[in-house]
CSV table of C-alpha atoms and ligand atoms in Angstrom, one decimal:
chain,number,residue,atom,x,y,z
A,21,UNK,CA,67.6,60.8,22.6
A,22,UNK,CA,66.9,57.9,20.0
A,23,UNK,CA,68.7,54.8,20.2
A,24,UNK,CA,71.0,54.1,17.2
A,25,UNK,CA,70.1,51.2,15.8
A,26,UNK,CA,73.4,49.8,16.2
A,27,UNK,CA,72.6,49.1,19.6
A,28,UNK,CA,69.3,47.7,18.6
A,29,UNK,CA,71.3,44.8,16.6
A,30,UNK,CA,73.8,44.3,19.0
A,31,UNK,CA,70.9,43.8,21.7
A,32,UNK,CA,69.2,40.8,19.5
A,33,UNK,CA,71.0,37.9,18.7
A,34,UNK,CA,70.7,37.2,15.6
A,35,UNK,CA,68.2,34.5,13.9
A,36,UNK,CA,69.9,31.2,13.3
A,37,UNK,CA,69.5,28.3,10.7
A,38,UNK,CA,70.9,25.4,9.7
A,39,UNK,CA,71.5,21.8,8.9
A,40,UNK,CA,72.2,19.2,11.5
A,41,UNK,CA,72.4,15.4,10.7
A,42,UNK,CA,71.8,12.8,12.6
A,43,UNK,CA,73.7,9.8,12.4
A,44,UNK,CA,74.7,6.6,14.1
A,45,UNK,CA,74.5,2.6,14.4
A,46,UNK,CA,71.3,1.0,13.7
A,47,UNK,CA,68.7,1.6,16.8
A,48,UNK,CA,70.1,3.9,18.9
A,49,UNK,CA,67.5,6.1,18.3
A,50,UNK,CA,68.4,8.4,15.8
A,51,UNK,CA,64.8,8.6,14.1
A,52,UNK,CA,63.3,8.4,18.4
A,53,UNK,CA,65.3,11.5,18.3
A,54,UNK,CA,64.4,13.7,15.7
A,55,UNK,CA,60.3,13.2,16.3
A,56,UNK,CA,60.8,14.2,20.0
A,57,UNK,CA,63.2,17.0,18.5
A,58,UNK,CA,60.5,18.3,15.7
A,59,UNK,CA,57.3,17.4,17.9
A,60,UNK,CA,56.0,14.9,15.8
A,61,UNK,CA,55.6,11.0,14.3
A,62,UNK,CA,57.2,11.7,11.1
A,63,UNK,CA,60.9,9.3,10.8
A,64,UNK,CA,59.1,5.5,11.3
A,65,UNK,CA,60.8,4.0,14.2
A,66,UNK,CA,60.9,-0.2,15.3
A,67,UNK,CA,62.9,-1.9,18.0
A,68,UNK,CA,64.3,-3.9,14.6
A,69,UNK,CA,67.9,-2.4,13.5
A,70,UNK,CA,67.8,-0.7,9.7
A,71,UNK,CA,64.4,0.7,10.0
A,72,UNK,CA,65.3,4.0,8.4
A,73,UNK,CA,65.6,3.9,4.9
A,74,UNK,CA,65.8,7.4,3.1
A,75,UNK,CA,66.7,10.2,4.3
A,76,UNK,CA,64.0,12.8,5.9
A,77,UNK,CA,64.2,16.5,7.2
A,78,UNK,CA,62.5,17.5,9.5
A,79,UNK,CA,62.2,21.0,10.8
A,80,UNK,CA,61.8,22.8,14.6
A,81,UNK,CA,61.1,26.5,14.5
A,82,UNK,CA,61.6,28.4,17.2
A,83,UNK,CA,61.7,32.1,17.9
A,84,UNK,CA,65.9,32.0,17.4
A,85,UNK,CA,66.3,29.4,15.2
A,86,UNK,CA,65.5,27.2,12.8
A,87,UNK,CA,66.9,23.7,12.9
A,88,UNK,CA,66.6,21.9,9.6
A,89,UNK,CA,67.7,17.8,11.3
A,90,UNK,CA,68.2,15.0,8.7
A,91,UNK,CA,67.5,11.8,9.9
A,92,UNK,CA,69.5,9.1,8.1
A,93,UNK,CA,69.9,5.3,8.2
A,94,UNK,CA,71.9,3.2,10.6
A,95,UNK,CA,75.5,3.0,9.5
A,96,UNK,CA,75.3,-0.8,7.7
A,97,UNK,CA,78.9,-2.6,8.8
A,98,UNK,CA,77.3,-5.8,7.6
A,99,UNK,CA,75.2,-7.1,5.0
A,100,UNK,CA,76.2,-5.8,1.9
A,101,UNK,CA,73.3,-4.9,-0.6
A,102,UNK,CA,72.7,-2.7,-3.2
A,103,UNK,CA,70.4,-1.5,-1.0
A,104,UNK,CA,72.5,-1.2,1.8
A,105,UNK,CA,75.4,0.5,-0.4
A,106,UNK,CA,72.7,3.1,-1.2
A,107,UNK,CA,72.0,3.8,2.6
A,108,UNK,CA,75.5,4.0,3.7
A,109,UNK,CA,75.9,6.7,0.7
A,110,UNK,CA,72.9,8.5,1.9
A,111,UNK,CA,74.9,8.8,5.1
A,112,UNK,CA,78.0,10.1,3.9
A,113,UNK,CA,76.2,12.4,1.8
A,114,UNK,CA,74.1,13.7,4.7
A,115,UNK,CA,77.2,14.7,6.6
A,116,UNK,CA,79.0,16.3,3.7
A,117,UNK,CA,77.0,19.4,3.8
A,118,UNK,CA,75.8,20.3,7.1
A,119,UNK,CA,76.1,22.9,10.0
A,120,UNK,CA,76.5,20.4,12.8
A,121,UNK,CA,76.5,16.7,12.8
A,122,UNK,CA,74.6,15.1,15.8
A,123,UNK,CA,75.9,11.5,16.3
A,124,UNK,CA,73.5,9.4,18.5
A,125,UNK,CA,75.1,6.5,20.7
A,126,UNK,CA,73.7,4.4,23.1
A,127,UNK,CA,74.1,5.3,26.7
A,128,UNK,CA,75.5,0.7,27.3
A,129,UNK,CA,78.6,1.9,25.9
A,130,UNK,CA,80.5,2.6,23.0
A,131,UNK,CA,81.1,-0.1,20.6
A,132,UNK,CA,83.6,-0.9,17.8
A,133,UNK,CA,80.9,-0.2,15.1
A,134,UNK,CA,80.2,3.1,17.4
A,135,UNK,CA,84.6,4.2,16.6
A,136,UNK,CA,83.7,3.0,13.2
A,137,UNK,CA,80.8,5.7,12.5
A,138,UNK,CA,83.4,8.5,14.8
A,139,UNK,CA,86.0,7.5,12.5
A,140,UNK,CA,83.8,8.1,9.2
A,141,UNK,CA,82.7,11.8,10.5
A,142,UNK,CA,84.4,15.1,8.4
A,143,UNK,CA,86.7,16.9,11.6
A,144,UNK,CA,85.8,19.9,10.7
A,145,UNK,CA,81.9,19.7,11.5
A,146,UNK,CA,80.8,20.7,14.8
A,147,UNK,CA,79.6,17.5,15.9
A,148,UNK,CA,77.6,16.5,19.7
A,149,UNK,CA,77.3,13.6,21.0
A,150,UNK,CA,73.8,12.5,22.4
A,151,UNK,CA,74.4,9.8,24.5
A,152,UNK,CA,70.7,8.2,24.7
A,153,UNK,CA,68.8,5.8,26.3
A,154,UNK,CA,69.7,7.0,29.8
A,155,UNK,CA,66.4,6.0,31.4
A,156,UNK,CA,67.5,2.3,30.7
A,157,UNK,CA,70.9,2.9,33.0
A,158,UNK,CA,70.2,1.2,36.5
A,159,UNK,CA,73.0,2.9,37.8
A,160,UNK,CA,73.5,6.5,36.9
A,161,UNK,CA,77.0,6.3,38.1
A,162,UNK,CA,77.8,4.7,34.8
A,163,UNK,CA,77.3,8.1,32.7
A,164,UNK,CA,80.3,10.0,34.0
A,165,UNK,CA,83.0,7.4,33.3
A,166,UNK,CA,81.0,6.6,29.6
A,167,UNK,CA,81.2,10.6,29.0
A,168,UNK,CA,84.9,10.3,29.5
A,169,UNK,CA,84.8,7.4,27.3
A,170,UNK,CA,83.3,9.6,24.3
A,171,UNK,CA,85.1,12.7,24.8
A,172,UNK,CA,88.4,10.6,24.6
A,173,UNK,CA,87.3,9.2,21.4
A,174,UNK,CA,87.4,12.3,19.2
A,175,UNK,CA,86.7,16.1,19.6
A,176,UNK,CA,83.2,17.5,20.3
A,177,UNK,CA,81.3,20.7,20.8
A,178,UNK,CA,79.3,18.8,23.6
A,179,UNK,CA,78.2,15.6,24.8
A,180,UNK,CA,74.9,15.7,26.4
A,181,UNK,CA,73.4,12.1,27.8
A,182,UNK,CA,69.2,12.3,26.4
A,183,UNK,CA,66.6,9.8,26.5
A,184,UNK,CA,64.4,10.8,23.4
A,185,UNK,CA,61.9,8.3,24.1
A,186,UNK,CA,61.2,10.1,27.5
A,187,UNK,CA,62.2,13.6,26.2
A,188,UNK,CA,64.7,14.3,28.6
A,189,UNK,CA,67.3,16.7,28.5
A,190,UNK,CA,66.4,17.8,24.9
A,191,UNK,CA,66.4,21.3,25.5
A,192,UNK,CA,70.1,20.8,26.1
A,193,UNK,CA,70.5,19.4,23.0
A,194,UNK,CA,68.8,21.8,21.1
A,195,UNK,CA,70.8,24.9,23.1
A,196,UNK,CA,74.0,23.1,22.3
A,197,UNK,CA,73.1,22.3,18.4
A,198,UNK,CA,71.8,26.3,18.2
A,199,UNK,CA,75.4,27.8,19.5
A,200,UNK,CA,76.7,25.8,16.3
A,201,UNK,CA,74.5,27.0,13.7
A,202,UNK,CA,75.3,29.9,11.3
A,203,UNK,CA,73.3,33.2,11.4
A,204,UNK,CA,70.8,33.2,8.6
A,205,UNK,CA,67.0,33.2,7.8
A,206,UNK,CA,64.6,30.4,7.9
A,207,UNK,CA,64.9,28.1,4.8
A,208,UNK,CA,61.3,26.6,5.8
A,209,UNK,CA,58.0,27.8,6.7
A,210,UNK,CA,57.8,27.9,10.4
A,211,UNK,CA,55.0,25.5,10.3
A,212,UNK,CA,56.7,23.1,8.2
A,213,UNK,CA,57.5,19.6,9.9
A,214,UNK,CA,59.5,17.9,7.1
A,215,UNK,CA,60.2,18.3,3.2
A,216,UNK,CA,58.6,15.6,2.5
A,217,UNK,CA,55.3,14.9,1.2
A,218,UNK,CA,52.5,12.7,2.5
A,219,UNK,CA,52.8,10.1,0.0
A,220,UNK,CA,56.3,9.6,1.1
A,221,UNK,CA,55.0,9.5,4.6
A,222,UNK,CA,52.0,7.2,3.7
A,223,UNK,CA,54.3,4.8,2.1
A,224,UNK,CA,57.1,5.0,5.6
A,225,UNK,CA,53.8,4.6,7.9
A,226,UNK,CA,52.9,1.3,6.2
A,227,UNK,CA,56.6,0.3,6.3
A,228,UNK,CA,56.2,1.1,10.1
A,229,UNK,CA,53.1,-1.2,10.9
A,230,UNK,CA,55.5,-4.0,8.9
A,231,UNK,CA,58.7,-3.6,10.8
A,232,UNK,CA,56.5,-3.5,14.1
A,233,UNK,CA,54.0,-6.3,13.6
A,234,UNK,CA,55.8,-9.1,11.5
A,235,UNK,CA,58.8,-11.1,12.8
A,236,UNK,CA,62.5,-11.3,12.1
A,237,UNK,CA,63.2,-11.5,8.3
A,238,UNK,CA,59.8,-9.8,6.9
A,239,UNK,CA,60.7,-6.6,7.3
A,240,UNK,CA,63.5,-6.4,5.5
A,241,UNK,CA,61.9,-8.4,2.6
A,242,UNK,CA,59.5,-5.5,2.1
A,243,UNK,CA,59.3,-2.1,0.3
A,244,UNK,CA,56.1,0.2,-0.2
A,245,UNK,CA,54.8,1.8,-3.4
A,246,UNK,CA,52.2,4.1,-3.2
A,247,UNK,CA,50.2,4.1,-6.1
A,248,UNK,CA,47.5,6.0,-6.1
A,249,UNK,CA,46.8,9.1,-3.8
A,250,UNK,CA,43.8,11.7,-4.2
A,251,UNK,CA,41.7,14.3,-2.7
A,252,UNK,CA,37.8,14.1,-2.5
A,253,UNK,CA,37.4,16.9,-0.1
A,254,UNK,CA,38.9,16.2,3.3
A,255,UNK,CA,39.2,12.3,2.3
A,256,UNK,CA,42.4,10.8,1.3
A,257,UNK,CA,42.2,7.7,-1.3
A,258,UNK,CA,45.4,5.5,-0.9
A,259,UNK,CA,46.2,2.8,-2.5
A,260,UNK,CA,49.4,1.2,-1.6
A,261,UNK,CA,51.6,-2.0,-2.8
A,262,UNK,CA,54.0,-4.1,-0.5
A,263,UNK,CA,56.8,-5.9,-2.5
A,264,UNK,CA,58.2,-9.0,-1.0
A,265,UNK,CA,60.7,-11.0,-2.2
A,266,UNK,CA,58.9,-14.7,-2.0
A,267,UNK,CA,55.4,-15.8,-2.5
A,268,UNK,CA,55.4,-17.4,1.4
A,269,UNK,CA,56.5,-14.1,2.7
A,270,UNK,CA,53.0,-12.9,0.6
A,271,UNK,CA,51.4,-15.7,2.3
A,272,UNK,CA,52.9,-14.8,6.0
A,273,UNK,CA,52.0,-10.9,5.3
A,274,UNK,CA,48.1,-11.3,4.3
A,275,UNK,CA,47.9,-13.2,6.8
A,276,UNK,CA,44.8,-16.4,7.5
A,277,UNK,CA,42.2,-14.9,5.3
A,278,UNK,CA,43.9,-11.7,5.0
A,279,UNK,CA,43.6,-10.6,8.5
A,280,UNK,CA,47.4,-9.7,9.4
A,281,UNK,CA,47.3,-7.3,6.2
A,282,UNK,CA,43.9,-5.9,7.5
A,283,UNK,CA,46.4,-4.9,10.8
A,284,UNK,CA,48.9,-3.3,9.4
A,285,UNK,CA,46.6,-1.3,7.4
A,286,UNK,CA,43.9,-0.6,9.8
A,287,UNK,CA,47.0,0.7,12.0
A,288,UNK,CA,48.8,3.0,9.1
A,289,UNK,CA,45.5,4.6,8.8
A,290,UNK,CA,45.0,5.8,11.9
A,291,UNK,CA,48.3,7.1,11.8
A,292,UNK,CA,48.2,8.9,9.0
A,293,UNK,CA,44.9,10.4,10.0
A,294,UNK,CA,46.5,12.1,13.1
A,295,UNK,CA,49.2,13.1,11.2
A,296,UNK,CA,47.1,14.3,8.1
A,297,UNK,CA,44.4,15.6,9.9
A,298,UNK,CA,41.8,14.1,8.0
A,299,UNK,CA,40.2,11.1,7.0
A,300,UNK,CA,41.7,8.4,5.0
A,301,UNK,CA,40.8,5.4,3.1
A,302,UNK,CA,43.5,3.0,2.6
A,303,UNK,CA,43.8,-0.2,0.4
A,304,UNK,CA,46.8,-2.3,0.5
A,305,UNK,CA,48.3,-4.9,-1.9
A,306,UNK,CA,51.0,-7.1,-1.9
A,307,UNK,CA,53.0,-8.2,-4.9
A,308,UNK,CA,55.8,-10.7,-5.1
A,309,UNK,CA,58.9,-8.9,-7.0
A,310,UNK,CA,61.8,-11.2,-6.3
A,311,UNK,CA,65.2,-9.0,-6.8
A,312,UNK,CA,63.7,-5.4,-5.5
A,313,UNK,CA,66.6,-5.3,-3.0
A,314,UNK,CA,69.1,-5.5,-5.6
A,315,UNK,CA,67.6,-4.2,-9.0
A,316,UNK,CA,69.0,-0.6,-9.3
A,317,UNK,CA,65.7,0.5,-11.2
A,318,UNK,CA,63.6,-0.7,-8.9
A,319,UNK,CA,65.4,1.2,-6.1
A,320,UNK,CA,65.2,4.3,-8.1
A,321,UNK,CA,61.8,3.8,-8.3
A,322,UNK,CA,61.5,3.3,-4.6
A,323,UNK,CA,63.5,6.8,-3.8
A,324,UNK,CA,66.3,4.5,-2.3
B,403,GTP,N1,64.4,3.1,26.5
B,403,GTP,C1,64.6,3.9,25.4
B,403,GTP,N2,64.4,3.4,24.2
B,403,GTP,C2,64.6,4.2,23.1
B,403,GTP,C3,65.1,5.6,23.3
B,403,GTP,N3,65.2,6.1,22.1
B,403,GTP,C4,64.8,5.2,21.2
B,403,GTP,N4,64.5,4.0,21.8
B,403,GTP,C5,64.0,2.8,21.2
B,403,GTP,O1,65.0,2.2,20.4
B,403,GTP,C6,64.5,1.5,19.3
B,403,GTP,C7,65.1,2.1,18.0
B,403,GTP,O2,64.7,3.4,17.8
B,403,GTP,P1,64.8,4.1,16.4
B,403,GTP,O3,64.5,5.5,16.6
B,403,GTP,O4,64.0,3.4,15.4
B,403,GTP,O5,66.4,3.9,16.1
B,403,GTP,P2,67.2,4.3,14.8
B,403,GTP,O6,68.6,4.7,15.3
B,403,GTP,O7,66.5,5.3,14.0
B,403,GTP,O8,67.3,3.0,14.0
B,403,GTP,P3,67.5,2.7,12.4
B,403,GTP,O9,66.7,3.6,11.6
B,403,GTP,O10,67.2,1.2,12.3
B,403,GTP,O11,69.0,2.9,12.2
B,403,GTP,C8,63.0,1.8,19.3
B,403,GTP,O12,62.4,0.6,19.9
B,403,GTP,C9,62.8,3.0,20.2
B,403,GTP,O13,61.6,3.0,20.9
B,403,GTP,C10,65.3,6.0,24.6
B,403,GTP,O14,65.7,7.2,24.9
B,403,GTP,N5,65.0,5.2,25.6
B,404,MG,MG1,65.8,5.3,12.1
């Protein structure tokens, strides 16, 4: 006797795919998160808060599911920019249309600005808490009374305690986030990491070097434009500009006789070469643009 297909479709669970943003306070390790999720360097990362900028995708593909994650930037409490108005949008827009909302906390406990990001989340998205950063408890007798902490601060499908940066317990995650997404095919390519392109991921990778190689104010001072970006064969030609906001933060990035700049670039490169898989020359400017932070074309310009 044949076997009615009914049974057949009963017998395999069906394919799953769907959104899943990541949010919470700056440098818990949201971005951490979603490269040890997807497999790969593609969210920029720094120990310095608001290192995120834009929003990214990026996309794991496995034989039941596809996850489509959105990393976003830290929840801004403070500072009040144009800039940062546009980032806290970006976040409330991230959650609006999701299949599950992942919302990252850091495994020292939960702070007011950690209620305040609970508070902003819609109740009726499955949402998980990762509690990460566990390799840094000295006492792992700490976790069970900080679960209980999070699971009486709102409702969730599942807490699950990670460290992202040593990749543990992230098969957890991923089992919990697939139980809450919707049946459906893949929206992506399986091989695809991210919807975005490599010039937006040149231009973050230079960003990178900056938030991890310059101190305390820098950073922040500085966007990246890429300008130019062509094939010859295998060889990528880049041609970036940094805008600062002051012509000593041009001084401080360049560096005596331009070596800093030589740093950050030589380090972007090599980055981009793994990622890209191919060679790559880069040459790197800096410009002084005095208001980029709060011009609204600029911004737009910038893909804030
Ligand atoms: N020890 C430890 N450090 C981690 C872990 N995850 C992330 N970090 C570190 O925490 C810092 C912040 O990580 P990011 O991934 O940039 O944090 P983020 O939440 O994306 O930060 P913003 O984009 O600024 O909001 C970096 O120095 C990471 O290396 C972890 O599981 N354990
Ligand atoms: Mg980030």
């Amino acid at each position: 006797m044949n076997k009615p297909d009914a049974a057949e479709s009963i017998a395999t669970p069906a394919f799953r795919c769907g959104q899943v943003a990541i949010v919470g306070n700056p440098s818990v390790g949201k971005s951490t998160l979603l490269n040890a999720l997807v497999g790969a360097h593609i969210a920029i990362t720094s120990r310095r808060p608001q290192t995120t900028r834009h929003r990214l995708r990026g996309i794991l593909t496995t034989a039941q599911a596809q996850f489509i994650f959105v990393d976003t930037p830290g929840f801004q409490t403070r500072h009040r920019s144009r800039l940062n108005e546009r980032m806290n949008r970006a976040v409330r827009d991230s959650v609006a249309d999701v299949d599950a909302i992942v919302v990252v906390l850091d495994a020292k406990g939960l702070a007011a600005a950690d209620r305040e990001v609970l508070a902003l989340l819609p109740p009726v998205v499955a949402t998980i808490a990762a509690v990460n950063k566990v390799d840094r408890l000295s006492d792992r007798g700490r976790l069970l009374p900080l679960i209980a902490e999070v699971a009486a601060a709102r409702e969730f499908a599942a807490i699950v305690p990670v460290s992202a940066e040593k990749q543990w317990q992230l098969d957890v995650l991923t089992r919990e986030i697939a139980a809450c997404l919707p049946p459906g095919p893949p929206l992506y390519p399986a091989d695809d990491l991210t919807d975005r392109d490599e010039r937006f991921l040149a231009a973050e990778y230079v960003r990178e070097k900056i938030f991890r190689l310059l101190g305390e104010e820098l950073p922040y001072a500085a966007a990246v434009t890429i300008d130019r970006f062509t094939h010859e064969g295998d060889l990528r030609r880049i041609q970036a500009t940094v805008l600062v906001q002051k012509a000593n933060q041009r001084a401080i990035l360049l560096g005596k006789e331009g070596a800093r700049m030589k740093a950050i670039a030589t380090a972007a490169r090599r980055d981009m070469e793994r990622l890209f898989g191919g060679k790559v020359f880069l040459e790197v400017w800096v410009r002084v643009s005095a208001g980029w932070a709060d011009d609204e074309r600029t911004l737009t310009r910038l893909g804030y």
